[in-house]
Amino acid sequence: MQPNHPLPVDPDRLHAIAGKWGTPTYVYAEDTIRERCLTLQKLFPDLPVFWLYAVKANDNPHILDIIADEGFGFDTVSYEEVLLCLKLGTSPDKIFYTENNMTDAEMHGAASKGIVLNIGSLGRLKSYCESYPGSKCCIRIKPDISDGHHAKVDTGNLDSKFGIRMDRISDALDIACEHQVSIHGIHAHIGSGIREPENLLAEIEILLNASRQLDDLTFINFGGGMPIPYRNDESSFDFNHFAGLASNRLNTFLKKCNRPVSFFFEPGRWVVGPAGILLAQVNTVKDQGRKLFLGTDTGFNHLLRPALYDAYHEVVNISADSEDGTQTYHVAGNICESGDILGFDRKLPKSSSGDYLAILDVGAYGMTMASHYNRRALPAEVLVTSDGFHKTIRKRKTADETVDDFLNETGKLSTDKNARTV
Ligand SMILES: Cc1ncc(COP(=O)(O)O)c(C=O)c1O
């Protein structure tokens, strides 16, 4: 393991967790999450900057509690995420709902609960304004800036499905005005895992300029997308440098605009990504001639990023030592698809069945994207707490329970011997 990529949880502890709860298991370090929240909270000491955590990155209720405790609000992208935050006791004014092809039922559900709606299309804005004349809302714009670690998460580009076109902002204002709705906020999010920090600064500039059209402006939300290094040779996003440049610009804006305006950022990955490890076990070592495979008890049903985005996650064998020799392996999952490779050509200590692997930087977009594909059970989740303990924050279901749940949900859990006949 390279020193610039330390494990958030030490290998002895990971062995203890694997011994107690088995694998595959997502393990999170509370300390890492808290430290990262604190770093963000200190970045803009003299500005009204507030942090919303993007729930989609990791929505385990225990993780949300930690982040709420650090003073963050929540950025949600579905009605279900809104409900989750509310049910966990978050006050509605700390929940921001960025809709995306929202249904009427979702709109009424969220609006009736006092949630700020961030509306990204003229059609939806119209139906909102007709339903809630005299109220307030935020609009999401499409800044025509392309970024993100992969085309599939590039959300601000010219052809993106997200946000209201810049040349239609005046139409949005007309719709709102017709129904006495005040557009009190403006938002954009250019992509997840931003590659060029200059793009984030350019987006800020666009939002500041666009906000001049809003007479009722009280806040601007610059979105999330701050990247983390996944490879050992990748550098970290220089948040201090970014905050310095952004602060200058925001200060100038506030002086000119002469009224109280708050600013929001909504990172997900940056907060939780490095705090998470997926702990898996090797169960097969297989020489396929040209490639040597390490077969594991997890797969893309548990960690989708490599298959979906060709994403790289560092893999560490915590049971073996490089001093006993190394070998190059494809680290493979147990899903019945040839695309289920978690890491290609990884140089690892000589590995054997029974070894434990730590797959790093999976705290964001790991468990939230997990599925029951191949009807497999989901991983357990364990939190290593700041007071030095570890506890399960999501129990593993057995194979039997997983199948019974499925039969139950599909109305087929029955002792009736005719249950198979439709
Ligand atoms: C609207 C919105 N805000 C914030 C985020 C968080 O992005 P990230 O986890 O890259 O910070 C996302 C994710 O794509 C998003 O869609």
XYZ file of N, CA, C and O and ligand atoms in Angstrom, residues 54 56 75 77 98 140 187 189 192-193 224-226 266-269 365, ligand 1:
88
model
N -25.035 15.408 -0.453
C -25.836 14.739 -1.497
C -26.123 13.300 -1.053
O -25.261 12.414 -1.126
N -27.609 10.866 -2.254
C -27.479 9.754 -3.200
C -26.131 9.040 -3.070
O -26.001 7.876 -3.440
N -29.047 17.425 0.368
C -29.481 17.562 -1.023
C -30.091 16.232 -1.426
O -29.429 15.190 -1.333
N -32.523 13.940 -4.318
C -32.855 13.910 -5.745
C -34.050 13.008 -6.047
O -34.310 12.691 -7.204
N -33.838 18.461 -5.466
C -33.579 18.704 -6.879
C -34.351 17.680 -7.688
O -33.985 16.501 -7.720
N -33.268 25.105 -11.428
C -31.976 24.540 -11.837
C -31.740 24.945 -13.280
O -32.615 24.746 -14.135
N -29.780 27.249 -9.159
C -28.894 26.097 -8.903
C -28.339 25.558 -10.214
O -28.978 25.659 -11.269
N -25.526 22.049 -11.375
C -24.598 20.980 -10.951
C -23.988 20.458 -12.250
O -24.708 19.902 -13.087
N -20.414 14.936 -11.731
C -19.886 14.293 -10.529
C -18.439 13.878 -10.793
O -18.130 13.310 -11.843
N -17.572 14.180 -9.847
C -16.156 13.875 -10.045
C -15.549 14.839 -11.064
O -14.982 14.429 -12.089
N -22.610 20.015 -6.496
C -21.525 19.237 -5.894
C -20.533 18.844 -6.969
O -20.263 19.620 -7.872
N -20.012 17.627 -6.845
C -19.130 17.113 -7.893
C -17.655 17.134 -7.569
O -16.838 16.735 -8.403
N -17.283 17.593 -6.360
C -15.856 17.666 -6.032
C -15.256 16.256 -6.033
O -15.789 15.343 -5.406
N -23.174 21.224 -2.609
C -23.803 19.948 -2.234
C -22.943 18.749 -2.642
O -23.321 17.982 -3.521
N -21.796 18.587 -2.000
C -20.939 17.449 -2.334
C -21.453 16.149 -1.714
O -22.053 16.175 -0.638
N -21.220 15.054 -2.395
C -21.525 13.737 -1.844
C -20.236 12.936 -1.749
O -19.728 12.643 -0.663
N -19.688 12.620 -2.915
C -18.490 11.783 -3.007
C -17.365 12.264 -2.096
O -16.718 11.476 -1.406
N -21.422 6.080 -3.703
C -21.909 5.354 -4.890
C -21.468 3.883 -4.859
O -21.178 3.286 -5.890
C -27.910 17.452 -8.266
C -26.717 16.796 -7.671
N -26.099 17.394 -6.645
C -25.018 16.847 -6.058
C -24.502 15.654 -6.498
C -23.310 15.087 -5.796
O -22.243 14.856 -6.627
P -20.885 14.370 -5.989
O -21.165 13.156 -5.194
O -20.005 14.101 -7.144
O -20.382 15.476 -5.126
C -25.109 15.003 -7.570
C -24.539 13.764 -8.115
O -24.389 13.581 -9.280
C -26.251 15.591 -8.169
O -26.877 14.992 -9.184
